[in-house]
Amino acid sequence: MRVLNALGEKVNHVYGVAGAEQEYFLIDRALFVQRPDLVYVGRTLFGAAAPKGQEFDDHYFCPINDKVLAFMRDVDKELWKLGVIVKTEHNEVAPRQHELAPCYARVNLAADGDQLTMEVLEQTAERHGLACLLHEKPFDRLNGSGKHNNWSMMTDKNENLFEPGVTPRQNARFLLMLAAVVKAVDDYPELLLASISSRGNDCRLGGFEAPPRVLTVFLGQSAERAIRLATNGKWRYGVDILPAVAKNTDRNRTSPFAFTGNKFEFRSVGSSASVADVNTAINVAVAESLRQFADKLAHAPNAMKCAGELVAETFAKHRRVVFNGNNYSDEWASEAKLRGLKNCDCVDAAIALTNAHNVNVLARHNIMNYKEVSARQKIMLQNYINTVRAEANVALEMCRKQIFSSAEEYIATLVQTAQGKSALGIDHQQTSDRAEKLGKLLKTVETRAARLRSHLDRLSTLDDTTDIAYYCRDAVSPAMDRLRTAADRLETLIPAQFWRLPTYGQMLFGVK
Ligand SMILES: [Mg+2]
């Protein structure tokens, strides 16, 4: 409001709006309840890839099947009753993956609506004999699920502040707002990353069409051209000669934080997260940029000239977070390092949350004081630890209850078959070889399970929360990955009738 009033606009109120696109998987409930990993921790901890994945994009482009359509209609009705206006529903890229998008609402209402949406999705799925998986990465080697948070700012006159204008004044306002966001992302990357971080999202980010953990802003060609002019110093004479920015129609689906014409789409949010955190972080970081702008504008003899200078200065100073290229490429990962951009996972982000820089901005804007931030940090770390520990316990239990016995039973059958063949004078070499190969692989799985067990034992001897979180990330989680690799190889060698868990093929394609 202070910025707008300085530019000569009479505005009484500015508020954030958000629309959170919700991605999810839907699988048969009968199969879901046979997967302890899905029931306990929401994602598959084991599971060899099906022979076919998402490479054909056939699920994305095919019509929605009747069963899912009936589910979506019910979800719509339930949500409309609750005042959550959902509109768009479609298939997503991975098999059995879908998406739902609500209409925009003020951020607090959007956050409430989003919470209700997740609840309604899960309850409705149950009534339809389905299970709705909201986890960020329920299936390995397939796309995970996100919750793209579309965010913008509106005035009480119903004007969207990210709508490019036609007059020099509107144009200055628009560029100043863009500059505020670019500055916010560069000034508060850890705050923004902490707001989207969780163990589940760590499993998703950085691959399979999910943005990397390094935060950058995509602005599109016309805004990028304006920035080039700004940083060349051609704008220093005031806003009257600012080039008009044409409405942005470019899309960059690899960008974590993309300007999409009249709003920003933050694509890093996890599918099971509440959008309250992420919008709090965006709002406070942008509010801080605007506060600094407002202070300068208030003391400027010529506010419009000052606005032009602020735009030029801000883009020049923060252009390292502007990136229009492919965020999924390896070249970008090394360039991001050169630019000195932060790359935080959940543990790093949680620890950074209580840095003075982050606490100060939250306190200055009366969002949270140190105690409140530090409480959230503890909860974040504890959630992370609890999740990794539960995952490891479930993985070990699945080894004991399903995986070892599946392999042992099949090996015993192979040995028996080899003996029978031998008694009948039939060549049994291949059968015996198979039994031996499986025996060795089973031994590997057992060894890796034992190693995971010993990491868990070591975990219980640590008492500092930060140490425990690091140990979960750096020792327990990699040990789980190694166990999975061996167990998944085992699965591919065992016939369906011996394997005691529903496979990826069954859950995703209905193939026995
Ligand atoms: Mg989507």
mmCIF file of C-alpha atoms in Angstrom, residues 224-236 242-243 308 311-313 315-316:
data_model
loop_
_atom_site.group_PDB
_atom_site.id
_atom_site.type_symbol
_atom_site.label_atom_id
_atom_site.label_comp_id
_atom_site.label_asym_id
_atom_site.label_seq_id
_atom_site.Cartn_x
_atom_site.Cartn_y
_atom_site.Cartn_z
ATOM 1 C CA GLU A 224 14.068 -10.433 -19.506
ATOM 2 C CA ARG A 225 14.556 -7.855 -22.284
ATOM 3 C CA ALA A 226 13.422 -5.117 -19.911
ATOM 4 C CA ILE A 227 15.929 -6.323 -17.313
ATOM 5 C CA ARG A 228 18.740 -6.259 -19.854
ATOM 6 C CA LEU A 229 17.924 -2.642 -20.626
ATOM 7 C CA ALA A 230 17.719 -1.865 -16.918
ATOM 8 C CA THR A 231 21.080 -3.366 -16.098
ATOM 9 C CA ASN A 232 22.653 -1.620 -19.104
ATOM 10 C CA GLY A 233 21.816 1.615 -17.377
ATOM 11 C CA LYS A 234 19.370 2.763 -20.053
ATOM 12 C CA TRP A 235 16.607 3.251 -17.537
ATOM 13 C CA ARG A 236 18.270 5.732 -15.325
ATOM 14 C CA LEU A 242 10.541 2.450 -19.630
ATOM 15 C CA PRO A 243 9.745 0.040 -22.415
ATOM 16 C CA GLY A 308 12.676 3.572 -12.281
ATOM 17 C CA VAL A 311 13.733 -1.327 -10.740
ATOM 18 C CA ALA A 312 17.128 -0.923 -12.428
ATOM 19 C CA GLU A 313 19.123 -1.333 -9.204
ATOM 20 C CA PHE A 315 17.400 -6.269 -11.218
ATOM 21 C CA ALA A 316 21.105 -5.483 -11.506
#
